[in-house]
Amino acid sequence: MEKQLTKLNIFSVKGIQMRTFHITWLMFFVCFFGWFGLAPLMPTIRAELHLTKGQVGNIIIASVSATIIARLIIGKLCDTWGPRKTAIRLLLIGSLPVFFVGLAHDYTTFLLFRLAIGIIGASFVITQFHTSMMFAPNIKGTANAVTGGWGNLGGGVTNMVMPLIFAAIVGFGYTKADAWRYAMIVPGVMMLVIAFLYSKYTKDTPNGNYDEIGYTAGKSSKTDWKILADWRVWALTLAYAMCFGMEITFDNVASLHFVDSFHLSQSQAGFWAGIFGFMNLFARALGGIVSDKVGGKFGMRGKGLLLAGVLLLEGIGLILFAQSGTLLIAIVSMLSFALFLKMANGATYGIVPFVNSKNVGMISGIVGAGGNLGGMMFGFLFKSDTITYVQAFTYIGYTVMVVAVIVFVTRFVKKPVTVDQPETSVMAGSMA
């Protein structure tokens, strides 16, 4: 009988656990690539569709708002359908607006397509849930952080690659108005390929799929609403709004900010915005690794203090970035706040699986939705005609610091597990 892994060998593809590990982060990577594929092309799209600053802000808000509801639903579906079926269906349905956004020729239709594309951001919940099923508690935070970070890397890669795909299509003789549309076919095809891989090479649990092992048999399908009374869930939701919410906001506005503030070309702006995303290659994993190490030595209280600390440093870095007068200072300060922001992402989900071991899927969905809620709220700042991007970054920096204090005073104490539900099994995310 297969068991949860107690070690993470990222270079291995042996066993259902490691195959699932690699396919699930790749699934999130591809979804992130499609989710933010339009962001680095917005200077072109803004000009072609004659978008105002307020309309661009609405598009930013739309791109993350649909994901809020989707993540709540996907968390519940992972508990009931299983992560494998949930992932395949999300990929197939989510690929449709990615393929067809090129049919948009005015602000309203583009806004609606951008809203629909946002549902694929819920893939994150599947990745975190599926990874939790495959790894034991001692390594769960690290494994979740690596899959989350490598998946988020799609936001950096798309900022770099999509302008190149766009330029290549223009090089073949197509107009810029056509090129951004055809470019979006690429992530759509990638999503279909991953749906096939997910279907063929993954399982819901180390022991098999839900329907093969009778995983849901005899279990209540009622939602355990008692978790909504747990303040720790909301503290983590606030924390994730400040780190992941800021990450997806920056993925959306970075290219426009670098073009408008430092007069870079679309490709140059995409490159530097991509560097921000590339920090996910190691920074989110670092947050998870440190969280596991701190948790082993100082328990859940230590994990909470770590999260508060990196959030505080993220807020300070954001304020410094906002005040940058030159491109060099902007890049250095961006890399600084990016490091702590992405570590905060990993540190948050280093705590999530331990808050309520019988409702990991639902809590992952709530906290994940909090990230998008933060992104949506931040979008209103960037939409405003009276608030500059510099002011918006400054306000967010101070808000992040306030949330760091809230996390600092929250007591993350792990509740005991009953005798008939051993920790190694329930930590995987079963739902009573």
Tab-separated table of N, CA, C and O in Angstrom, residues 189-294:
chain	number	residue	atom	x	y	z
A	189	VAL	N	-3.750	25.665	-25.830
A	189	VAL	CA	-3.272	24.331	-26.227
A	189	VAL	C	-2.521	23.677	-25.072
A	189	VAL	O	-2.681	22.471	-24.805
A	190	MET	N	-1.716	24.451	-24.365
A	190	MET	CA	-0.964	23.919	-23.224
A	190	MET	C	-1.908	23.341	-22.169
A	190	MET	O	-1.628	22.299	-21.572
A	191	MET	N	-3.036	23.985	-21.944
A	191	MET	CA	-3.990	23.510	-20.950
A	191	MET	C	-4.592	22.163	-21.346
A	191	MET	O	-4.800	21.287	-20.507
A	192	LEU	N	-4.859	21.975	-22.632
A	192	LEU	CA	-5.405	20.698	-23.093
A	192	LEU	C	-4.384	19.572	-22.928
A	192	LEU	O	-4.747	18.447	-22.559
A	193	VAL	N	-3.121	19.868	-23.183
A	193	VAL	CA	-2.064	18.865	-23.006
A	193	VAL	C	-1.968	18.439	-21.547
A	193	VAL	O	-1.859	17.243	-21.224
A	194	ILE	N	-2.009	19.406	-20.636
A	194	ILE	CA	-1.917	19.090	-19.207
A	194	ILE	C	-3.140	18.307	-18.733
A	194	ILE	O	-3.036	17.431	-17.872
A	195	ALA	N	-4.314	18.586	-19.291
A	195	ALA	CA	-5.513	17.825	-18.935
A	195	ALA	C	-5.306	16.344	-19.252
A	195	ALA	O	-5.701	15.463	-18.474
A	196	PHE	N	-4.678	16.065	-20.393
A	196	PHE	CA	-4.383	14.676	-20.769
A	196	PHE	C	-3.401	14.046	-19.788
A	196	PHE	O	-3.601	12.914	-19.322
A	197	LEU	N	-2.335	14.765	-19.443
A	197	LEU	CA	-1.331	14.236	-18.512
A	197	LEU	C	-1.946	13.992	-17.136
A	197	LEU	O	-1.649	12.984	-16.486
A	198	TYR	N	-2.788	14.904	-16.693
A	198	TYR	CA	-3.434	14.755	-15.384
A	198	TYR	C	-4.313	13.504	-15.358
A	198	TYR	O	-4.352	12.767	-14.377
A	199	SER	N	-5.016	13.280	-16.458
A	199	SER	CA	-5.900	12.126	-16.539
A	199	SER	C	-5.138	10.806	-16.543
A	199	SER	O	-5.536	9.837	-15.895
A	200	LYS	N	-4.018	10.777	-17.235
A	200	LYS	CA	-3.291	9.526	-17.463
A	200	LYS	C	-2.310	9.169	-16.351
A	200	LYS	O	-2.105	7.984	-16.045
A	201	TYR	N	-1.706	10.172	-15.705
A	201	TYR	CA	-0.561	9.873	-14.837
A	201	TYR	C	-0.734	10.251	-13.365
A	201	TYR	O	0.220	10.151	-12.598
A	202	THR	N	-1.915	10.715	-12.937
A	202	THR	CA	-2.089	11.060	-11.523
A	202	THR	C	-3.193	10.220	-10.879
A	202	THR	O	-4.031	9.631	-11.571
A	203	LYS	N	-3.188	10.193	-9.554
A	203	LYS	CA	-4.238	9.575	-8.750
A	203	LYS	C	-4.631	10.559	-7.649
A	203	LYS	O	-3.839	11.425	-7.260
A	204	ASP	N	-5.841	10.410	-7.123
A	204	ASP	CA	-6.302	11.313	-6.065
A	204	ASP	C	-5.471	11.180	-4.793
A	204	ASP	O	-5.165	12.173	-4.128
A	205	THR	N	-5.135	9.952	-4.433
A	205	THR	CA	-4.387	9.674	-3.204
A	205	THR	C	-3.267	8.687	-3.522
A	205	THR	O	-3.259	8.074	-4.599
A	206	PRO	N	-2.314	8.501	-2.614
A	206	PRO	CA	-1.267	7.501	-2.850
A	206	PRO	C	-1.834	6.095	-3.053
A	206	PRO	O	-1.194	5.240	-3.679
A	207	ASN	N	-3.035	5.837	-2.538
A	207	ASN	CA	-3.644	4.508	-2.645
A	207	ASN	C	-4.587	4.355	-3.827
A	207	ASN	O	-5.116	3.269	-4.061
A	208	GLY	N	-4.824	5.422	-4.580
A	208	GLY	CA	-5.710	5.348	-5.733
A	208	GLY	C	-6.707	6.492	-5.758
A	208	GLY	O	-6.703	7.371	-4.890
A	209	ASN	N	-7.574	6.480	-6.761
A	209	ASN	CA	-8.600	7.511	-6.888
A	209	ASN	C	-9.724	7.288	-5.880
A	209	ASN	O	-9.926	6.175	-5.390
A	210	TYR	N	-10.453	8.344	-5.579
A	210	TYR	CA	-11.539	8.262	-4.602
A	210	TYR	C	-12.496	7.108	-4.899
A	210	TYR	O	-12.853	6.336	-4.013
A	211	ASP	N	-12.943	7.013	-6.177
A	211	ASP	CA	-13.934	6.002	-6.504
A	211	ASP	C	-13.356	4.590	-6.514
A	211	ASP	O	-14.087	3.603	-6.408
A	212	GLU	N	-12.036	4.472	-6.611
A	212	GLU	CA	-11.391	3.152	-6.596
A	212	GLU	C	-11.240	2.609	-5.176
A	212	GLU	O	-11.308	1.408	-4.960
A	213	ILE	N	-11.034	3.496	-4.229
A	213	ILE	CA	-10.766	3.040	-2.855
A	213	ILE	C	-11.938	3.324	-1.918
A	213	ILE	O	-11.835	3.116	-0.709
A	214	GLY	N	-13.065	3.814	-2.489
A	214	GLY	CA	-14.223	4.100	-1.646
A	214	GLY	C	-13.954	5.187	-0.644
A	214	GLY	O	-14.439	5.154	0.484
A	215	TYR	N	-13.181	6.186	-1.051
A	215	TYR	CA	-12.722	7.225	-0.117
A	215	TYR	C	-13.871	7.986	0.527
A	215	TYR	O	-13.825	8.313	1.699
A	216	THR	N	-14.931	8.258	-0.250
A	216	THR	CA	-16.028	9.067	0.283
A	216	THR	C	-17.150	8.224	0.876
A	216	THR	O	-18.110	8.763	1.391
A	217	ALA	N	-17.029	6.918	0.786
A	217	ALA	CA	-18.094	6.047	1.278
A	217	ALA	C	-18.300	6.226	2.774
A	217	ALA	O	-17.360	6.195	3.560
A	218	GLY	N	-19.562	6.405	3.173
A	218	GLY	CA	-19.885	6.508	4.597
A	218	GLY	C	-19.548	7.839	5.209
A	218	GLY	O	-19.686	8.034	6.406
A	219	LYS	N	-19.078	8.785	4.392
A	219	LYS	CA	-18.731	10.094	4.941
A	219	LYS	C	-19.811	11.108	4.614
A	219	LYS	O	-20.407	11.085	3.555
A	220	SER	N	-20.044	11.990	5.517
A	220	SER	CA	-21.058	13.025	5.308
A	220	SER	C	-20.591	14.012	4.267
A	220	SER	O	-19.423	14.387	4.231
A	221	SER	N	-21.505	14.440	3.416
A	221	SER	CA	-21.147	15.434	2.409
A	221	SER	C	-21.478	16.850	2.886
A	221	SER	O	-21.333	17.803	2.144
A	222	LYS	N	-21.954	16.955	4.119
A	222	LYS	CA	-22.303	18.262	4.650
A	222	LYS	C	-21.042	19.094	4.903
A	222	LYS	O	-20.036	18.586	5.370
A	223	THR	N	-21.166	20.369	4.586
A	223	THR	CA	-20.049	21.270	4.811
A	223	THR	C	-19.914	21.584	6.301
A	223	THR	O	-20.908	21.859	6.978
A	224	ASP	N	-18.690	21.542	6.799
A	224	ASP	CA	-18.440	21.837	8.213
A	224	ASP	C	-18.259	23.346	8.375
A	224	ASP	O	-17.150	23.863	8.311
A	225	TRP	N	-19.375	24.043	8.567
A	225	TRP	CA	-19.332	25.503	8.633
A	225	TRP	C	-18.687	26.014	9.915
A	225	TRP	O	-18.437	27.210	10.051
A	226	LYS	N	-18.398	25.113	10.854
A	226	LYS	CA	-17.773	25.550	12.109
A	226	LYS	C	-16.405	26.183	11.884
A	226	LYS	O	-15.954	26.990	12.700
A	227	ILE	N	-15.765	25.832	10.770
A	227	ILE	CA	-14.436	26.407	10.520
A	227	ILE	C	-14.515	27.915	10.306
A	227	ILE	O	-13.523	28.624	10.492
A	228	LEU	N	-15.691	28.428	9.932
A	228	LEU	CA	-15.838	29.867	9.702
A	228	LEU	C	-15.753	30.653	11.002
A	228	LEU	O	-15.550	31.866	10.983
A	229	ALA	N	-15.917	29.961	12.131
A	229	ALA	CA	-15.824	30.628	13.433
A	229	ALA	C	-14.386	30.634	13.958
A	229	ALA	O	-14.123	31.200	15.030
A	230	ASP	N	-13.482	30.038	13.218
A	230	ASP	CA	-12.082	29.951	13.643
A	230	ASP	C	-11.323	31.174	13.126
A	230	ASP	O	-11.106	31.320	11.912
A	231	TRP	N	-10.924	32.051	14.049
A	231	TRP	CA	-10.256	33.294	13.646
A	231	TRP	C	-8.973	33.023	12.871
A	231	TRP	O	-8.588	33.801	11.998
A	232	ARG	N	-8.297	31.920	13.155
A	232	ARG	CA	-7.038	31.623	12.465
A	232	ARG	C	-7.236	31.526	10.954
A	232	ARG	O	-6.360	31.925	10.172
A	233	VAL	N	-8.392	30.998	10.535
A	233	VAL	CA	-8.687	30.901	9.102
A	233	VAL	C	-8.725	32.295	8.484
A	233	VAL	O	-8.173	32.532	7.398
A	234	TRP	N	-9.333	33.237	9.184
A	234	TRP	CA	-9.457	34.600	8.648
A	234	TRP	C	-8.137	35.363	8.730
A	234	TRP	O	-7.855	36.208	7.857
A	235	ALA	N	-7.341	35.076	9.749
A	235	ALA	CA	-6.011	35.698	9.819
A	235	ALA	C	-5.161	35.249	8.635
A	235	ALA	O	-4.449	36.047	8.009
A	236	LEU	N	-5.228	33.958	8.312
A	236	LEU	CA	-4.489	33.437	7.165
A	236	LEU	C	-5.052	33.988	5.856
A	236	LEU	O	-4.304	34.245	4.903
A	237	THR	N	-6.370	34.167	5.817
A	237	THR	CA	-6.997	34.739	4.617
A	237	THR	C	-6.512	36.165	4.393
A	237	THR	O	-6.190	36.566	3.263
A	238	LEU	N	-6.442	36.949	5.487
A	238	LEU	CA	-5.911	38.310	5.389
A	238	LEU	C	-4.450	38.298	4.940
A	238	LEU	O	-4.035	39.094	4.086
A	239	ALA	N	-3.674	37.397	5.538
A	239	ALA	CA	-2.258	37.313	5.187
A	239	ALA	C	-2.078	37.002	3.710
A	239	ALA	O	-1.251	37.612	3.017
A	240	TYR	N	-2.869	36.059	3.216
A	240	TYR	CA	-2.725	35.655	1.812
A	240	TYR	C	-3.219	36.751	0.876
A	240	TYR	O	-2.719	36.897	-0.233
A	241	ALA	N	-4.195	37.544	1.340
A	241	ALA	CA	-4.630	38.691	0.548
A	241	ALA	C	-3.486	39.677	0.357
A	241	ALA	O	-3.348	40.307	-0.698
A	242	MET	N	-2.632	39.800	1.380
A	242	MET	CA	-1.526	40.753	1.326
A	242	MET	C	-0.350	40.262	0.490
A	242	MET	O	0.347	41.069	-0.134
A	243	CYS	N	-0.123	38.952	0.478
A	243	CYS	CA	1.030	38.454	-0.283
A	243	CYS	C	0.620	37.991	-1.681
A	243	CYS	O	1.038	38.587	-2.686
A	244	PHE	N	-0.233	36.978	-1.783
A	244	PHE	CA	-0.629	36.528	-3.114
A	244	PHE	C	-1.479	37.576	-3.819
A	244	PHE	O	-1.386	37.755	-5.038
A	245	GLY	N	-2.327	38.297	-3.047
A	245	GLY	CA	-3.117	39.365	-3.649
A	245	GLY	C	-2.242	40.418	-4.295
A	245	GLY	O	-2.522	40.925	-5.382
A	246	MET	N	-1.133	40.767	-3.616
A	246	MET	CA	-0.200	41.732	-4.188
A	246	MET	C	0.540	41.137	-5.378
A	246	MET	O	0.828	41.831	-6.353
A	247	GLU	N	0.823	39.836	-5.312
A	247	GLU	CA	1.549	39.193	-6.413
A	247	GLU	C	0.748	39.253	-7.713
A	247	GLU	O	1.274	39.650	-8.756
A	248	ILE	N	-0.524	38.867	-7.670
A	248	ILE	CA	-1.299	38.865	-8.905
A	248	ILE	C	-1.597	40.292	-9.367
A	248	ILE	O	-1.713	40.543	-10.571
A	249	THR	N	-1.689	41.223	-8.424
A	249	THR	CA	-1.854	42.630	-8.801
A	249	THR	C	-0.611	43.117	-9.539
A	249	THR	O	-0.707	43.765	-10.583
A	250	PHE	N	0.559	42.776	-9.003
A	250	PHE	CA	1.800	43.216	-9.639
A	250	PHE	C	1.966	42.562	-10.999
A	250	PHE	O	2.439	43.204	-11.956
A	251	ASP	N	1.597	41.279	-11.113
A	251	ASP	CA	1.646	40.617	-12.419
A	251	ASP	C	0.799	41.363	-13.442
A	251	ASP	O	1.145	41.426	-14.625
A	252	ASN	N	-0.315	41.930	-12.993
A	252	ASN	CA	-1.226	42.646	-13.887
A	252	ASN	C	-0.730	44.037	-14.265
A	252	ASN	O	-0.930	44.471	-15.396
A	253	VAL	N	-0.117	44.750	-13.320
A	253	VAL	CA	0.195	46.171	-13.561
A	253	VAL	C	1.669	46.443	-13.823
A	253	VAL	O	2.017	47.547	-14.254
A	254	ALA	N	2.546	45.468	-13.595
A	254	ALA	CA	3.983	45.732	-13.669
A	254	ALA	C	4.406	46.256	-15.039
A	254	ALA	O	5.139	47.255	-15.141
A	255	SER	N	3.956	45.588	-16.112
A	255	SER	CA	4.362	46.024	-17.454
A	255	SER	C	3.898	47.438	-17.739
A	255	SER	O	4.664	48.265	-18.251
A	256	LEU	N	2.649	47.738	-17.395
A	256	LEU	CA	2.141	49.091	-17.603
A	256	LEU	C	2.915	50.105	-16.773
A	256	LEU	O	3.237	51.207	-17.246
A	257	HIS	N	3.255	49.739	-15.521
A	257	HIS	CA	3.999	50.654	-14.648
A	257	HIS	C	5.390	50.954	-15.216
A	257	HIS	O	5.819	52.116	-15.241
A	258	PHE	N	6.077	49.918	-15.689
A	258	PHE	CA	7.421	50.130	-16.236
A	258	PHE	C	7.378	50.907	-17.557
A	258	PHE	O	8.269	51.716	-17.836
A	259	VAL	N	6.344	50.684	-18.360
A	259	VAL	CA	6.203	51.436	-19.611
A	259	VAL	C	5.910	52.906	-19.326
A	259	VAL	O	6.535	53.806	-19.887
A	260	ASP	N	4.974	53.154	-18.409
A	260	ASP	CA	4.532	54.529	-18.144
A	260	ASP	C	5.518	55.318	-17.287
A	260	ASP	O	5.730	56.505	-17.501
A	261	SER	N	6.134	54.663	-16.278
A	261	SER	CA	6.998	55.382	-15.338
A	261	SER	C	8.449	55.466	-15.801
A	261	SER	O	9.139	56.453	-15.517
A	262	PHE	N	8.919	54.444	-16.512
A	262	PHE	CA	10.332	54.408	-16.899
A	262	PHE	C	10.522	54.331	-18.415
A	262	PHE	O	11.641	54.143	-18.896
A	263	HIS	N	9.414	54.457	-19.155
A	263	HIS	CA	9.440	54.572	-20.622
A	263	HIS	C	10.156	53.396	-21.292
A	263	HIS	O	10.922	53.579	-22.246
A	264	LEU	N	9.899	52.200	-20.804
A	264	LEU	CA	10.465	51.001	-21.418
A	264	LEU	C	9.562	50.531	-22.552
A	264	LEU	O	8.385	50.869	-22.624
A	265	SER	N	10.132	49.708	-23.442
A	265	SER	CA	9.317	49.098	-24.486
A	265	SER	C	8.485	47.977	-23.868
A	265	SER	O	8.728	47.553	-22.741
A	266	GLN	N	7.503	47.467	-24.622
A	266	GLN	CA	6.652	46.392	-24.107
A	266	GLN	C	7.475	45.152	-23.777
A	266	GLN	O	7.260	44.508	-22.743
A	267	SER	N	8.453	44.823	-24.623
A	267	SER	CA	9.300	43.642	-24.376
A	267	SER	C	10.199	43.844	-23.161
A	267	SER	O	10.377	42.933	-22.344
A	268	GLN	N	10.794	45.060	-23.026
A	268	GLN	CA	11.651	45.336	-21.874
A	268	GLN	C	10.849	45.305	-20.572
A	268	GLN	O	11.294	44.741	-19.568
A	269	ALA	N	9.657	45.907	-20.598
A	269	ALA	CA	8.805	45.917	-19.417
A	269	ALA	C	8.398	44.494	-19.046
A	269	ALA	O	8.378	44.119	-17.867
A	270	GLY	N	8.091	43.675	-20.058
A	270	GLY	CA	7.740	42.284	-19.820
A	270	GLY	C	8.874	41.500	-19.191
A	270	GLY	O	8.656	40.648	-18.330
A	271	PHE	N	10.111	41.824	-19.611
A	271	PHE	CA	11.273	41.132	-19.057
A	271	PHE	C	11.407	41.404	-17.559
A	271	PHE	O	11.564	40.466	-16.764
A	272	TRP	N	11.340	42.681	-17.168
A	272	TRP	CA	11.513	43.010	-15.748
A	272	TRP	C	10.331	42.537	-14.912
A	272	TRP	O	10.502	42.089	-13.772
A	273	ALA	N	9.127	42.599	-15.474
A	273	ALA	CA	7.969	42.037	-14.773
A	273	ALA	C	8.139	40.526	-14.617
A	273	ALA	O	7.747	39.943	-13.601
A	274	GLY	N	8.752	39.902	-15.624
A	274	GLY	CA	9.005	38.464	-15.570
A	274	GLY	C	10.007	38.090	-14.493
A	274	GLY	O	9.891	37.032	-13.870
A	275	ILE	N	10.996	38.951	-14.264
A	275	ILE	CA	11.981	38.694	-13.202
A	275	ILE	C	11.285	38.601	-11.846
A	275	ILE	O	11.632	37.762	-11.006
A	276	PHE	N	10.295	39.458	-11.645
A	276	PHE	CA	9.496	39.397	-10.413
A	276	PHE	C	8.881	38.001	-10.264
A	276	PHE	O	8.958	37.383	-9.201
A	277	GLY	N	8.285	37.506	-11.319
A	277	GLY	CA	7.671	36.187	-11.266
A	277	GLY	C	8.679	35.071	-11.097
A	277	GLY	O	8.391	34.053	-10.449
A	278	PHE	N	9.877	35.234	-11.661
A	278	PHE	CA	10.892	34.188	-11.596
A	278	PHE	C	11.402	33.961	-10.178
A	278	PHE	O	12.002	32.922	-9.890
A	279	MET	N	11.162	34.926	-9.296
A	279	MET	CA	11.547	34.732	-7.896
A	279	MET	C	10.834	33.519	-7.301
A	279	MET	O	11.286	32.934	-6.316
A	280	ASN	N	9.705	33.121	-7.907
A	280	ASN	CA	8.968	31.961	-7.423
A	280	ASN	C	9.748	30.660	-7.581
A	280	ASN	O	9.390	29.643	-6.992
A	281	LEU	N	10.796	30.685	-8.388
A	281	LEU	CA	11.605	29.488	-8.599
A	281	LEU	C	12.137	28.950	-7.279
A	281	LEU	O	12.311	27.745	-7.102
A	282	PHE	N	12.374	29.871	-6.325
A	282	PHE	CA	12.938	29.432	-5.043
A	282	PHE	C	12.305	30.101	-3.825
A	282	PHE	O	12.281	29.528	-2.740
A	283	ALA	N	11.759	31.318	-3.991
A	283	ALA	CA	11.373	32.116	-2.821
A	283	ALA	C	10.171	31.543	-2.085
A	283	ALA	O	10.151	31.503	-0.848
A	284	ARG	N	9.143	31.107	-2.809
A	284	ARG	CA	7.985	30.528	-2.119
A	284	ARG	C	8.384	29.225	-1.439
A	284	ARG	O	7.959	28.951	-0.314
A	285	ALA	N	9.196	28.422	-2.134
A	285	ALA	CA	9.689	27.178	-1.528
A	285	ALA	C	10.496	27.472	-0.273
A	285	ALA	O	10.383	26.763	0.735
A	286	LEU	N	11.299	28.539	-0.314
A	286	LEU	CA	12.094	28.926	0.849
A	286	LEU	C	11.178	29.236	2.034
A	286	LEU	O	11.470	28.840	3.176
A	287	GLY	N	10.067	29.925	1.770
A	287	GLY	CA	9.121	30.216	2.838
A	287	GLY	C	8.549	28.954	3.454
A	287	GLY	O	8.400	28.853	4.670
A	288	GLY	N	8.223	27.964	2.615
A	288	GLY	CA	7.699	26.700	3.121
A	288	GLY	C	8.721	25.899	3.889
A	288	GLY	O	8.428	25.312	4.940
A	289	ILE	N	9.961	25.878	3.378
A	289	ILE	CA	11.045	25.136	4.035
A	289	ILE	C	11.329	25.719	5.416
A	289	ILE	O	11.420	24.992	6.414
A	290	VAL	N	11.475	27.052	5.463
A	290	VAL	CA	11.749	27.708	6.741
A	290	VAL	C	10.574	27.496	7.699
A	290	VAL	O	10.761	27.274	8.903
A	291	SER	N	9.342	27.528	7.169
A	291	SER	CA	8.159	27.304	8.001
A	291	SER	C	8.196	25.914	8.634
A	291	SER	O	7.909	25.762	9.823
A	292	ASP	N	8.562	24.897	7.838
A	292	ASP	CA	8.654	23.537	8.377
A	292	ASP	C	9.750	23.437	9.438
A	292	ASP	O	9.581	22.789	10.471
A	293	LYS	N	10.890	24.072	9.178
A	293	LYS	CA	12.009	24.025	10.132
A	293	LYS	C	11.634	24.735	11.439
A	293	LYS	O	11.878	24.224	12.535
A	294	VAL	N	11.049	25.922	11.298
A	294	VAL	CA	10.636	26.687	12.475
A	294	VAL	C	9.547	25.930	13.228
A	294	VAL	O	9.543	25.879	14.469
